[in-house]
Structures are given as C-alpha cells and as structure tokens.
XYZ file of C-alpha atoms in Angstrom:
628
model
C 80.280 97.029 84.123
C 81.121 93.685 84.763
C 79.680 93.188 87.802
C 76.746 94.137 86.237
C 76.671 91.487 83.275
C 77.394 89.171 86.135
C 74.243 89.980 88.090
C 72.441 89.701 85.104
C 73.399 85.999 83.677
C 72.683 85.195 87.296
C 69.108 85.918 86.848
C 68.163 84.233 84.071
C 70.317 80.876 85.409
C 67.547 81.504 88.432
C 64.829 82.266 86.232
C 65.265 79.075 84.368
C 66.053 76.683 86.799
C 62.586 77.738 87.930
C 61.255 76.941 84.558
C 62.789 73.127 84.985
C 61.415 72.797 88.479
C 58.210 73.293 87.091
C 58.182 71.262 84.434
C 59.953 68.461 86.822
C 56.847 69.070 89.347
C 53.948 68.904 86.308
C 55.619 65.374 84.727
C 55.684 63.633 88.654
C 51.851 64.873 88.615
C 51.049 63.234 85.274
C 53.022 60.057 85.877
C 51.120 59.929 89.429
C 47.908 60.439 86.950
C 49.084 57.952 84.246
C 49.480 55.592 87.352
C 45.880 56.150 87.899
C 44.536 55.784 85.163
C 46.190 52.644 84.419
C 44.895 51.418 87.829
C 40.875 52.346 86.654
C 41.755 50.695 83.334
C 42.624 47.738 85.387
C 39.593 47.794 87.865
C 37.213 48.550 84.741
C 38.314 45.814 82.606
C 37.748 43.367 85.435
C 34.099 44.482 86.122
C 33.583 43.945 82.174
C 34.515 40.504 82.681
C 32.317 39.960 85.186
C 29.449 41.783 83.325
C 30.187 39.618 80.275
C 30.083 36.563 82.045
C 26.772 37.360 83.805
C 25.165 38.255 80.950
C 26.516 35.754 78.427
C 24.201 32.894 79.480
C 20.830 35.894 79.511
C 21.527 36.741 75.780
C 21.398 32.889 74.868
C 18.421 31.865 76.698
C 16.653 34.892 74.644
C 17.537 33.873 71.341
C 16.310 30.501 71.957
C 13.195 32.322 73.113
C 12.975 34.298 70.292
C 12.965 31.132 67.863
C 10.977 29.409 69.985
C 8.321 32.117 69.230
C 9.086 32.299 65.469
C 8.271 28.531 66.125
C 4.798 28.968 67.356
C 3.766 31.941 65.208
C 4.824 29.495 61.930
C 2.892 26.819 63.796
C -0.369 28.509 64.106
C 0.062 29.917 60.755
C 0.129 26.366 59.413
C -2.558 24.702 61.551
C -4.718 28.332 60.016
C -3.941 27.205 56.627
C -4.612 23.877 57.475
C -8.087 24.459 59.054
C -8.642 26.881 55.413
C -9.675 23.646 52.733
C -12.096 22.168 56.185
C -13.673 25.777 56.283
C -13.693 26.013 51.905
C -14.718 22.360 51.694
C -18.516 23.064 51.876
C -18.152 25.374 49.247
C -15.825 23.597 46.944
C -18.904 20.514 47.854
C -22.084 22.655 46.439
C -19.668 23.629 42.778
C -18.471 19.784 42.450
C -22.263 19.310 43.254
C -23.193 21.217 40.966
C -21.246 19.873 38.021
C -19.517 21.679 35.034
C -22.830 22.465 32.953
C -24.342 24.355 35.816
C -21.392 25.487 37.906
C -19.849 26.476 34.442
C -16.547 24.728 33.075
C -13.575 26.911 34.517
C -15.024 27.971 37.361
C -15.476 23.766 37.762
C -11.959 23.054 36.955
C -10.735 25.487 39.518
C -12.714 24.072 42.003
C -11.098 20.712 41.409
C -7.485 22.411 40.720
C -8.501 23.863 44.539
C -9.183 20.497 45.931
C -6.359 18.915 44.613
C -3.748 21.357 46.148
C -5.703 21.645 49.487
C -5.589 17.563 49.325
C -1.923 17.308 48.309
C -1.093 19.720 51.770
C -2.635 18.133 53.946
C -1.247 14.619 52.519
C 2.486 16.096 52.709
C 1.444 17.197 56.540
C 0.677 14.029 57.845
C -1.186 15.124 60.823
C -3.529 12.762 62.339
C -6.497 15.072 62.882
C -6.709 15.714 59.347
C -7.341 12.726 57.880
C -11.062 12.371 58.095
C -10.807 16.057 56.287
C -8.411 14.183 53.465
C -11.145 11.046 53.216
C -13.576 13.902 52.875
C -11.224 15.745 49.622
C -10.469 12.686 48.233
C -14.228 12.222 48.139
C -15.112 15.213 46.504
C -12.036 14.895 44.100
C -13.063 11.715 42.908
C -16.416 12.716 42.375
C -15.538 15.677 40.647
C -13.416 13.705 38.271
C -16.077 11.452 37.471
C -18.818 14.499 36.699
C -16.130 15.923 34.227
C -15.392 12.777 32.726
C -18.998 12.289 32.423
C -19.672 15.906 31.078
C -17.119 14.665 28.272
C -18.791 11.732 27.482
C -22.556 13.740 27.490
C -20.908 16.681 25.062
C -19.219 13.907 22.687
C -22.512 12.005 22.231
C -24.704 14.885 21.684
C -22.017 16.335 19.350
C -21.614 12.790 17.728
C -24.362 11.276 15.192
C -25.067 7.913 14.977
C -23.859 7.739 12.157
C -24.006 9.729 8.585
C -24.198 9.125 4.591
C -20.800 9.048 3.684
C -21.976 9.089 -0.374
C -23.249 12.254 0.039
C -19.594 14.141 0.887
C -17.968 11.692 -1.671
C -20.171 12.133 -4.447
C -20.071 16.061 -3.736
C -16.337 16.039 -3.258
C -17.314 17.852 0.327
C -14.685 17.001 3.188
C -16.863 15.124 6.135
C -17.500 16.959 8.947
C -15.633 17.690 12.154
C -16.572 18.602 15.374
C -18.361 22.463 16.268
C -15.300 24.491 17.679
C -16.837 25.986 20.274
C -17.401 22.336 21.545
C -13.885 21.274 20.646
C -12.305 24.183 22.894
C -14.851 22.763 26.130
C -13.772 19.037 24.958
C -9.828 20.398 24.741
C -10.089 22.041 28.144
C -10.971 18.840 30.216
C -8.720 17.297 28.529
C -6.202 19.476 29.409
C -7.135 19.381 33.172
C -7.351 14.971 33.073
C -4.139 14.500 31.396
C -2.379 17.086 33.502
C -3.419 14.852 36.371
C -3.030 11.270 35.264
C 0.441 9.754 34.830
C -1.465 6.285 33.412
C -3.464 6.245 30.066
C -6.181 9.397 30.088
C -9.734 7.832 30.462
C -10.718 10.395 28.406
C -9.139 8.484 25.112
C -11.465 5.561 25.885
C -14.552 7.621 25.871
C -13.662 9.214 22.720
C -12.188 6.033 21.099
C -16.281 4.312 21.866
C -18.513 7.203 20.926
C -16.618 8.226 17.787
C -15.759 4.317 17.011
C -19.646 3.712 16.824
C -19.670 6.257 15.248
C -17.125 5.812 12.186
C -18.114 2.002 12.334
C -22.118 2.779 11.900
C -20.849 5.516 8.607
C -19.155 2.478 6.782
C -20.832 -0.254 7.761
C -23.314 -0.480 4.231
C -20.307 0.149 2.004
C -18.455 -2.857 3.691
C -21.671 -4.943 3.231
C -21.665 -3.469 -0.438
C -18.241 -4.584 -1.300
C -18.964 -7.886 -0.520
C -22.443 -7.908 -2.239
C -21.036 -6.144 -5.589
C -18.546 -8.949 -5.800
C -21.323 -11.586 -6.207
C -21.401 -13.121 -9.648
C -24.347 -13.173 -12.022
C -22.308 -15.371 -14.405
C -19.854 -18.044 -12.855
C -18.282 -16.870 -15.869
C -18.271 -12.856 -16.480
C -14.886 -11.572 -15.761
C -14.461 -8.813 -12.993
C -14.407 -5.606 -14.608
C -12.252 -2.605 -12.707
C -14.319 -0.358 -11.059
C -17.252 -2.283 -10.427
C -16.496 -3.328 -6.819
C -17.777 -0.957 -4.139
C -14.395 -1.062 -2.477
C -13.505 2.097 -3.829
C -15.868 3.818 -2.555
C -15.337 2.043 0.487
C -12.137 2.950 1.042
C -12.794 6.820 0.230
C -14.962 7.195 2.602
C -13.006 5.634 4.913
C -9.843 8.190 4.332
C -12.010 11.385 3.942
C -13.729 9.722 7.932
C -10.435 9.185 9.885
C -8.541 12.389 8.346
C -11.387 14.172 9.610
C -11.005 12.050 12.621
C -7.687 12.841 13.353
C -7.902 16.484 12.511
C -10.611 16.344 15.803
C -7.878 14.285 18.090
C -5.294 16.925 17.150
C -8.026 19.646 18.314
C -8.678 17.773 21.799
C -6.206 15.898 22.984
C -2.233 16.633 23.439
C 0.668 15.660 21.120
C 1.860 12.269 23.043
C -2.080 11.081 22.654
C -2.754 11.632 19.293
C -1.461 8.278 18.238
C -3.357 5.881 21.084
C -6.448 7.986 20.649
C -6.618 7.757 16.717
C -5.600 4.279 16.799
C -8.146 3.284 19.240
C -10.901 5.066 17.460
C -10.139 3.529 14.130
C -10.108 0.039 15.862
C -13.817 -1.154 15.177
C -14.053 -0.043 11.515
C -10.402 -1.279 10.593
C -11.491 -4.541 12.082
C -15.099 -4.288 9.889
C -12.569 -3.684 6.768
C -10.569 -6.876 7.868
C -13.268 -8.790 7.433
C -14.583 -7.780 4.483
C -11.254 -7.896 2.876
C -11.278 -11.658 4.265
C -15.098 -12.362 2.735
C -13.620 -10.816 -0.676
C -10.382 -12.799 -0.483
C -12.568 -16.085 -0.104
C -14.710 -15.091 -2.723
C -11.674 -14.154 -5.191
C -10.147 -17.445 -3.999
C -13.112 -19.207 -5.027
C -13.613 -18.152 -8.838
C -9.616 -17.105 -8.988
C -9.904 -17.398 -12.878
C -12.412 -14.870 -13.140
C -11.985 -12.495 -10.171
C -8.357 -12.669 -9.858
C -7.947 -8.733 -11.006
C -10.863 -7.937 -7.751
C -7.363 -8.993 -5.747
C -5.290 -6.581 -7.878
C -7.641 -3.657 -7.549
C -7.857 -4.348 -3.961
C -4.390 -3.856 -3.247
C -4.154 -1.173 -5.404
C -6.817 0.496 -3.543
C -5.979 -0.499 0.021
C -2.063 0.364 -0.294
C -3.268 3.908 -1.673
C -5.414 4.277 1.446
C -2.783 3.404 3.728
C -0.032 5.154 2.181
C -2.240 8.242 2.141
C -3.345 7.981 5.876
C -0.065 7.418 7.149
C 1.156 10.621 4.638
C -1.817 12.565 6.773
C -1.660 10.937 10.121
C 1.336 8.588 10.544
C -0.176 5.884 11.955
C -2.439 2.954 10.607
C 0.036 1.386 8.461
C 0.429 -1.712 9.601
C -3.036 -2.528 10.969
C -3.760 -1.983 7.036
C -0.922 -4.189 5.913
C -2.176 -7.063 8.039
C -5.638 -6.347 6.852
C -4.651 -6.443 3.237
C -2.143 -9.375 3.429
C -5.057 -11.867 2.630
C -5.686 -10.437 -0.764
C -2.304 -9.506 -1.749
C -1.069 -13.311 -0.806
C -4.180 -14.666 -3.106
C -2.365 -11.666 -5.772
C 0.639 -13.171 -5.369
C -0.489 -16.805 -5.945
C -2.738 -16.459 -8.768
C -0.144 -15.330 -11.280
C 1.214 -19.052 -11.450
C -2.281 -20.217 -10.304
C -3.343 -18.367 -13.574
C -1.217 -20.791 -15.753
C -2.002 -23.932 -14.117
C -5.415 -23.045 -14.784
C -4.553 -22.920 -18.845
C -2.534 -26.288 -18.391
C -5.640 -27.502 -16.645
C -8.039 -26.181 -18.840
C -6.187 -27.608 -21.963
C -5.419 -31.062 -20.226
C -9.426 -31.662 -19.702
C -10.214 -30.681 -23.079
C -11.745 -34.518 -24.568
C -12.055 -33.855 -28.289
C -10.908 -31.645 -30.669
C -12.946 -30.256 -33.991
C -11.647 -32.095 -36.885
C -11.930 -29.079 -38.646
C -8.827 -27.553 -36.932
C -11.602 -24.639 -35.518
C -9.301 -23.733 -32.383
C -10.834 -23.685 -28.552
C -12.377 -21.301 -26.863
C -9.482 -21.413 -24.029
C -6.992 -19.716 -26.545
C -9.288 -16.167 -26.733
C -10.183 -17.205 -22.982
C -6.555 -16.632 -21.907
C -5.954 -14.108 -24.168
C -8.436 -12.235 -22.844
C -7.591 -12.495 -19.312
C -4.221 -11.296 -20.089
C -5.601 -8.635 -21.768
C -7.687 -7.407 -19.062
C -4.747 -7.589 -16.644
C -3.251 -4.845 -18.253
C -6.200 -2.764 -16.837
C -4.830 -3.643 -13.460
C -0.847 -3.223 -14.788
C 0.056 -0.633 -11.697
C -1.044 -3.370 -8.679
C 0.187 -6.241 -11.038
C 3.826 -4.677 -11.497
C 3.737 -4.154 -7.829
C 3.399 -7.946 -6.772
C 5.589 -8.934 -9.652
C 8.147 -6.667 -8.512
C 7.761 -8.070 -5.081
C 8.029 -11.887 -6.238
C 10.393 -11.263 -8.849
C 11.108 -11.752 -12.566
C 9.368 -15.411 -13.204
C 8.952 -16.172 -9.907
C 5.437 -17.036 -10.939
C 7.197 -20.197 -11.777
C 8.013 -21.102 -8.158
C 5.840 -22.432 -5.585
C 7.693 -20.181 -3.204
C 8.378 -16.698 -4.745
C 10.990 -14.919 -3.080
C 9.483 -12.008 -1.178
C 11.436 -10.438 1.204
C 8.738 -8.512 2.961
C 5.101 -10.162 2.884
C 3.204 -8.225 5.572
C 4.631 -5.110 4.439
C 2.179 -3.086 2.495
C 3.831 -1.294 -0.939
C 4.427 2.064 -1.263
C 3.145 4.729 -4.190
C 6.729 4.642 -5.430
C 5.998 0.424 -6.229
C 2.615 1.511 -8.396
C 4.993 3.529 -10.803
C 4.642 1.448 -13.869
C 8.419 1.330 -14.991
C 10.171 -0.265 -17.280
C 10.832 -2.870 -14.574
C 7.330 -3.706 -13.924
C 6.575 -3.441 -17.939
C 9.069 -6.048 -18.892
C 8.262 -8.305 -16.102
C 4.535 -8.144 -16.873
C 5.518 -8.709 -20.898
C 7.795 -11.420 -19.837
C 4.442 -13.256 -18.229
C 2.362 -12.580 -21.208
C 5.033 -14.464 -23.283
C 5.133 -17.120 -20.496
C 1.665 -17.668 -20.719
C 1.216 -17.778 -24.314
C 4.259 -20.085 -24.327
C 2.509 -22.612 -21.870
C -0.868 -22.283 -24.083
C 0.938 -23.490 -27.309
C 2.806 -25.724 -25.882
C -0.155 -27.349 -23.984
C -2.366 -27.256 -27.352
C 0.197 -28.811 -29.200
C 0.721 -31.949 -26.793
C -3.005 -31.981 -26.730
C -3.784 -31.780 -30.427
C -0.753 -34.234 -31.329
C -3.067 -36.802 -29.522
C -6.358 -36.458 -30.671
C -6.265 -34.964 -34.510
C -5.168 -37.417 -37.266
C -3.010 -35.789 -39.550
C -0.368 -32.768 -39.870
C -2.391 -30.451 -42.128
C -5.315 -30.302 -39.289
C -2.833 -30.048 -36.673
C -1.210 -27.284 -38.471
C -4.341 -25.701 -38.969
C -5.614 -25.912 -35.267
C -2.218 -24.429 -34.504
C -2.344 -21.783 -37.001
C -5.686 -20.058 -35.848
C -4.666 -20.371 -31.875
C -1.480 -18.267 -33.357
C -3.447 -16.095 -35.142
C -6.079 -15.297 -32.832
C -3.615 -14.924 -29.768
C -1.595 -12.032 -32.340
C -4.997 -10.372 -33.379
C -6.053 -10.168 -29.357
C -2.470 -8.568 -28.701
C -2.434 -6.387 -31.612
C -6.100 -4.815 -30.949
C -5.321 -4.243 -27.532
C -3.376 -2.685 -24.938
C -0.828 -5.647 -25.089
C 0.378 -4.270 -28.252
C 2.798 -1.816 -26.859
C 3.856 -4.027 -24.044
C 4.536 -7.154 -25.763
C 6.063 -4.909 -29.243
C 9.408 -6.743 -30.011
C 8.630 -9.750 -27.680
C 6.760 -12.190 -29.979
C 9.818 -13.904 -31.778
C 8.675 -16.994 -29.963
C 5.249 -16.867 -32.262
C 7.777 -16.609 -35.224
C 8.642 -20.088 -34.432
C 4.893 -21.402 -33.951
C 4.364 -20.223 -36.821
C 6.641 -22.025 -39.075
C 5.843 -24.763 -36.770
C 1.886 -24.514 -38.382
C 2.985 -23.747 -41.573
C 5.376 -27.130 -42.243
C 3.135 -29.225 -40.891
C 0.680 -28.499 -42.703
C 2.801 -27.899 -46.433
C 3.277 -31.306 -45.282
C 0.552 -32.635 -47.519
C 1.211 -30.500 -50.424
C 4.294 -32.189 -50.410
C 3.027 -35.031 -50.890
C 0.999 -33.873 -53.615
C 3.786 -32.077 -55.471
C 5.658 -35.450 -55.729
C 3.466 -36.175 -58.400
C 4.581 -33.238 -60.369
C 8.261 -34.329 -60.719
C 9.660 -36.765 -63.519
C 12.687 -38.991 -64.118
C 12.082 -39.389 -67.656
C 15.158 -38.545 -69.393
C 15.013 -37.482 -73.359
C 18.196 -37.410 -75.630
C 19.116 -33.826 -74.692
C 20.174 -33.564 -79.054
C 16.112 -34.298 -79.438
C 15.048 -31.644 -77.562
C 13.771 -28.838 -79.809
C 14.825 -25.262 -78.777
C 13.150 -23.106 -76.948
C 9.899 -21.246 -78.196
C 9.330 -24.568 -80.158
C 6.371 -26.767 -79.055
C 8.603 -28.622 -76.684
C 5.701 -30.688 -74.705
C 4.779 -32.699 -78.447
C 8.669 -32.954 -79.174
C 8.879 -34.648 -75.413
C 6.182 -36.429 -75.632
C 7.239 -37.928 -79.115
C 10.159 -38.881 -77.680
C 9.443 -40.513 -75.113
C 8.226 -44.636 -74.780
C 4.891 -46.152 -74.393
C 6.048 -47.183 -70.999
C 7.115 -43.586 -70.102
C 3.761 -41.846 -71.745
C 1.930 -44.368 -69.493
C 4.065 -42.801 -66.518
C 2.951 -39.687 -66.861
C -0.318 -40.289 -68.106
C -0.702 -42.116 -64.160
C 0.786 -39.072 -62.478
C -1.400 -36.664 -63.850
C -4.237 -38.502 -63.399
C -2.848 -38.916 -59.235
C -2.383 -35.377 -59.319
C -5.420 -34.894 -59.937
C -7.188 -36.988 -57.383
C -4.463 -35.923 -54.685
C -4.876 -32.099 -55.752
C -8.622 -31.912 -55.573
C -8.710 -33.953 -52.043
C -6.256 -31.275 -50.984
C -8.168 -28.753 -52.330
C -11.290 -30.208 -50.372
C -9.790 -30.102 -47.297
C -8.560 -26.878 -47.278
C -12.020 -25.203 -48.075
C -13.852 -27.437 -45.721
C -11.393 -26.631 -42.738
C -12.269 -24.009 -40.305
C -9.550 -21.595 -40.413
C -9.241 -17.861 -39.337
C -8.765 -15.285 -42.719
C -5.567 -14.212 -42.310
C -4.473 -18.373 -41.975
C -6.445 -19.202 -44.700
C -4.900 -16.529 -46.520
C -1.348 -17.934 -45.450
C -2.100 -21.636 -46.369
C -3.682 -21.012 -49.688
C -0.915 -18.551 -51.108
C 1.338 -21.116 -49.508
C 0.036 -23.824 -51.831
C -0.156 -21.817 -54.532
C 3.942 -21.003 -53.969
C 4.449 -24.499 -53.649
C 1.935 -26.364 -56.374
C 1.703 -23.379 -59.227
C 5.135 -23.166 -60.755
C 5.808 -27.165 -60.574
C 2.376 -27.949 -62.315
C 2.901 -25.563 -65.093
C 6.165 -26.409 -65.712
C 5.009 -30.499 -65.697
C 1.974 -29.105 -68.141
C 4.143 -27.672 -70.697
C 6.213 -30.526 -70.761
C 3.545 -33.217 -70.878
C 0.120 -31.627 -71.499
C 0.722 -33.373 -75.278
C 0.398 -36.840 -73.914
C -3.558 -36.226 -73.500
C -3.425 -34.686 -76.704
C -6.614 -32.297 -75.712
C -9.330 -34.999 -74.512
C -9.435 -34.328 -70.999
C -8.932 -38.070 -70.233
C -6.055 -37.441 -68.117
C -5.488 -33.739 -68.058
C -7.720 -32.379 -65.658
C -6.969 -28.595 -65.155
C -4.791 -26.323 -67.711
C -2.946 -23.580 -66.249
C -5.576 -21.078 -66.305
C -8.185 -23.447 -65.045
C -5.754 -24.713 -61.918
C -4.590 -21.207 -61.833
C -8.486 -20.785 -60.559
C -8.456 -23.218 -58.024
C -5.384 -21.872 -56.156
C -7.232 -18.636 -56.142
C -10.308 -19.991 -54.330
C -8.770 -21.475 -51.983
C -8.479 -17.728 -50.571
C-alpha cells in the first residue's frame, strides 16, 4: 500500500517536470524569435531612412511644380481676360457710336460702366502690350462721356423754353411749371452715372446752371425793366403810393420760378449738389435783380422826399422773398442781403434825411403871409408821416435796427448791416410802435420849432405869430386825428399842449393891451357909494371930478379905437376854424366881463349920446360873437 502511493507521486513529479521542460523549450524559441524580430525591426527602420531621404528632395521638387502650374494656368487666365475688352472693344465702339438716343440710355450707360472697368484692369496691370488697347478705351470713354453730356444738354434745351409769361401763373395763382418726369428720370440717370465718376465739380451742374439761367433770366427780365419804369415820376412831386411799384410782382414771380427751380435740382441731381447747382442757376437773374434794386435805389436817392417809402416797400418785399426762399430752399440768403443792402442803407438814412429836409424846407422859406395863413410844408410833413404808417412793418424794422432816435445820429448803431431781417423783425410790436411814435413826435417837434425861429424873423407882431403858430398846431392835430397816426401817437402829444399855450399867449398878448384900458384907479369915498341894486354908475360918476370924468371919458373912447383894430385883425387874419374858434372865445373870456363891469360903473359919464360910449353890453356882446 505504500509502495504503491509511492509509485504514484513519482509519476506525476515525472509527468510535470515534463510539463516545465516544455514550457522551458517554447520560451528559448520565442526569445530566439523576439531576437529576430527585433533584428528586422532594426534592418527595416534603416531602409525607411534611406527611403525617406531619397524621396524627400522628389516630393519638394513636385510641389514647386505643382505651383508653378497653378502659376501658368492663373497666367493665361489673366492674359484671356485681358485680351476680353480688345475682342469687346469694337462692340462697346459701334453703342458709344451710336450715342444714348439711338443705342438707348441704359443700355449706353452700361456700355460706358463696361469701358470703364475694362480700362481700370488693364491700368492696374501695367503690361506694356496693352497700352495702345488703354489709349484706344480711354478714347472711347472720353467720347462717350462727351455724347452723354451732350445728350443732357440736347434734352434740357428742348425741355427748356426760352422763356415764359410769368403774369399768367401769378395772376391765376397757378404754381410755374417744372420739368416732364419722364424727362427728369433720363436727366436723373446721367446724372447719376457723371457724378458717380467725377471726384471734381459735375459738368453736368454747368449745363443746367446756363440753359435754365437763360432761361429764368429771359422769364423776369420785363418785370425788372417794369420796376424801374413804374418808379418814374409824372409829378416831381406825387408821393409814392404802396403798391404801385412793379417790384411786387417782380419778386413773386421770382419765388414761385426758383422754388420750382429747385424742386427740378432736387429731382436731378444728388443731395451734396443741390446747393452749387441752385445757386449757380439763380446767378444771372439775382444779378438782373441787383441791378434793378441799384437803378431803384438811385432813383429813390434822387427824389428821397417823395419816394422814400419805394425804399421801405422794397425791403419789405425783398426780405419776405429771401426769408421765404431760404424757408423752401436754404440757400440765397445772402446773395439777397447784398442785393438789398443798397435800398435798405438809403431806408436807413432817410429817416434823419427826412427831417433835415423839413429844417431845410422851413430855412428857405423867404416870406411869410401876414395873415398868419400857415405853409404848405406843415400838411407836407404831416402827410408824409402819415403815409409812412402805410409802410409801419419795413419802417419798425430799420428803426429797430438803428435804434430808438438814432435817426438823430449820423452814424446809427447797427450791429449787422448786410444782414437781411427776418419775418420775426416785420412784427409790428410795441417796440417798433413806440419807436415809430417817438419819430412822429420828433418830427413834429423839429417842424414847430423850425416855424417858430422862422416866423419870429419875418412877421411883425405876437398876435400874427400866434396865429401862424396856432393853425400849423391845428392842422398837424387834425392830420393825426383823421388818420392812422391817431392810435399811434394817442397819449404822445403833451408836447402840442405846450405849443399851444405858446400860440395862445402870444397872441392874448394884444388883448392885453387892450384890456388895460378897461381898468381904473379912480377911487370914490367908499360912504358915497350907493348900495347895491341902486344906479351905482350915476352915483360914481357924480362923485367923481372933472379931471377924473375926463379920464374915463379918454379910456373909453381908446377902448374903442384899440377894440375895433383888434377886432379888425382878428376877422381879417387867416386862421383855421377850430383856432378861430379858440382866439375869439379867448377874447371874449378876457374883454367881456372887464368891459361890462367898466360900463356899469361909467356908462353915466356919456350920459346916452354916444360921444364916447361906443358899444353897450349887448351891442359889444355882438362883436365878441362875430368874431367866431
């Protein structure tokens, strides 16, 4: 039994000790193998070397082959499209050839568009060969430019009249005319083509600025030469009237012709053109209106006294029309200023021109009536302030401008001369109101003034003096009060108060001297006196001596001569109603009560006879009321 366990651990000792020979003999084989392996690694990795270093240099030289070729393909290509505007340029010849009216517009600007790009290639290549082929586009480029411009010119002339009668859209209120549209879209389109290719000034605005210039010139040219010819006098005398100046309708016209104007530059040409183009247009006719705003400023200039308000109601109208173009277009402003500076400066100057004229007028005056009748240069400036108020919007303007009484300065002290006014300056405020009120009283100040020196030199006597005075106040109040001064000047006459009273003392003056008569230093023993409702004049008269009846007998009689010389005057002076009213209830306030109360005193002492008594109270009670 144990023997046999002993033969049998035996066996499986020998079995596996087989097992691990083996294995021993397979891991020598695969080491041997990994050996190998290792070795062909090694031989293989080598060989790759050498392969990669052959063939390094082969793969470089054909990529630079490769590009080379992408080279010469790109090459050709380009020298293809290069020879492409040689082989089109015959046909791109026979369209610019043609022109746009028969090769039709777009199909004409493409043409040139074509040329242009095939021209701008060839420039940026540079190549040698091609420049006789670039002479040859520049050519044709050129020439197409000038058909086009030419086509513009040809469309805007046979679009454009020579001119038209600009009464006939005024007078119907109609707006003037613009351009057809189908023509402005044709006229739009070459512009849009020319501009897009010229970074100077479009040629195109020159063309339009001379065909439609002639054109707007030609419209207004008889209603310049009508303003001037309306302004010619009949009189030397007649005052200008507003209204009766054609420049009103000139300048209408001339606003309804360059809105239209501008409305047709807006249609054609682009934004940063607008301005240049319209300006240029308006250049001939805006020079036409300076000079016939110069020919009316010498003509206004030359009869100032009379045609002074022309000035106003130019710049009345002309600052309207500028402020309303430059509302509508922006643009004309100050081309209009400089044209209207003329007149407004001669606006400016005649308000203290105005009153030298009345200092003038009065200073040359030789005689005066001896009648006290007063001039005909008191209703002559009255009048002319009076029709000033008819031009009170342009007046306040330039008064505003020179200042409150700066009529009275050689210099007035404007701030902005060649700037035109705006509408806000023509709102008559209370500003412009006083300032134009505190002229009136200026003026009628300097008249007085200047009548007075001027009468105190050549009438003899106060009472004519203070008649002549008394109608040149009265007529200067009537001409305000049946007027449109009346409102303005309304609280502002104190200063005729005072001439006036002036009038009225100097000529009281004489009844004075008359009344002098009237008063007695005879004094009675007051306990003679009888009382009151008694016949007092016999009871004075009894009492008093020869040498005091004598007295009064003289002074009556005086009175009497003194009275009716008085009275004489005053009817055969020339006075104006309401002054003859004033002076004859003024010498019945002053003469009346004293020569009743000297008649009941002394009426006794002629004791009925009329020797010395000339008038009783009822009789001299008559004279004082014809002296009305």
């Amino acid at each position: 039994m144990t023997v046999s366990l002993s033969n049998g651990r035996h066996a499986a000792d020998e079995e596996t000790r087989a097992e691990v020979d083996v294995l021993n003999s397979r891991l020598e084989k695969t080491t041997q193998l990994t050996k190998k392996i290792q070795a062909c690694l090694s031989r293989l990795e080598a060989t790759g070397k050498s392969v990669r270093d052959v063939s390094g240099p082969l793969n470089g030289e054909t990529k630079r082959l490769q590009i080379l070729g992408n080279n010469i393909d790109a090459a050709i290509k380009a020298i293809e499209k290069l020879r492409q505007p040689a082989d089109s340029k015959e046909d791109e010849e026979n369209i610019i050839r043609q022109g746009p009216e028969k090769a039709g517009l777009s199909n004409y600007l493409n043409s040139i568009k074509r040329l242009n790009k095939a021209l701008e290639n060839m420039q940026t290549s540079n190549l040698r060969a091609n420049q006789q082929t670039i002479s040859d586009l520049q050519r044709l480029v050129k020439n197409g430019n000038t058909q086009l411009e030419n086509s513009f010119d040809k469309m805007l002339r046979t679009e454009t009249p020579r001119s038209i009668e600009p009464l006939h859209y005024i007078t119907k209120d109609r707006p003037f005319p613009l351009l057809p549209q189908d023509k402005i879209s044709k006229l739009s389109l070459m512009n849009s083509y020319v501009s897009g290719n010229n970074s100077s000034d479009n040629p195109l605005v020159k063309i339009y600025a001379e065909v439609r210039g002639s054109y707007l010139s030609q419209t207004l040219v008889n209603l310049a030469y009508a303003s001037v010819n309306t302004a010619k006098k009949k009189s030397h005398d007649a005052i200008y009237r507003s209204g009766t100046n054609g420049i009103g309708m000139y300048s209408q016209a001339m606003e309804g012709l360059f809105v239209a104007e501008y409305e047709n530059i807006c249609n054609i040409f682009m934004r940063q053109d607008w301005g240049p183009a319209f300006q240029t247009t308006c250049q001939a006719p805006l020079a036409e209106l300076a000079r016939t705003l110069r020919e009316l400023n010498n003509h206004i200039k030359a009869h100032l006294s009379t045609d002074c308000y022309l000035a106003y109601e130019v710049t009345e109208i002309m600052s309207g029309l500028s402020n309303n173009l430059d509302t509508r277009t922006g643009e004309l402003k100050a081309t209009l200023a400089a044209a209207l500076k003329p007149v407004r400066e001669t606006g400016k100057m005649s308000l203290a021109e105005l009153l030298e004229d009345t200092k003038r007028k009065v200073g040359a005056i030789q005689a005066l009536p001896s009648d006290g009748s007063p001039m005909p240069v008191v209703s002559e400036t009255m009048q002319r302030l009076q029709t000033m108020v008819a031009f009170l919007r342009p007046i306040s303007s330039i008064m505003i401008s020179i200042g409150d009484g700066g009529w009275k300065s050689a210099t007035p002290s404007n701030t902005s001369t060649d700037a035109i006014p705006s509408l806000a300056s023509f709102d008559i405020g209370a500003d412009g109101k006083q300032i134009f009120a505190h002229y009136c009283t200026d003026t009628i100040d300097l008249l007085m003034s200047a009548l007075e020196q001027k009468a105190r030199m050549l009438l003899k006597g106060k009472s004519v003096l203070g008649v002549f005075l008394a109608n040149s106040i009265t007529i200067v109040e009537r001409m305000i009060r049946d007027s449109d001064l009346k409102p303005l000047l309304e609280g502002r006459l104190a200063a005729l108060d005072v001439w006036r009273k002036k009038a009225k003392a100097l000529y009281s003056d004489a009844c004075k001297e008359v009344s002098m008569h009237l008063f007695d230093v005879i004094h009675t023993n007051r306990s003679q006196r009888p009382p009151s409702g008694s016949n007092e004049s016999a009871s004075i008269v009894k009492a008093l001596s020869s040498k005091d009846k004598d007295s009064i007998k003289a002074k009556f009689q005086t009175f009497n001569t003194s009275f009716d010389e008085l009275v004489i005057r005053h009817k055969q002076y020339s006075m104006e109603r309401e002054v003859r009213q004033i002076f004859a209830k003024d010498i019945q306030q002053m003469l009346e009560p004293l020569y009743n109360r000297f008649w009941d005193r002394y009426h006794e002492v002629d004791k009925g006879r009329g020797k010395y008594i000339k008038y009783d109270k009822s009789a001299i009670s008559a004279v004082f009321l014809s002296l009305y």
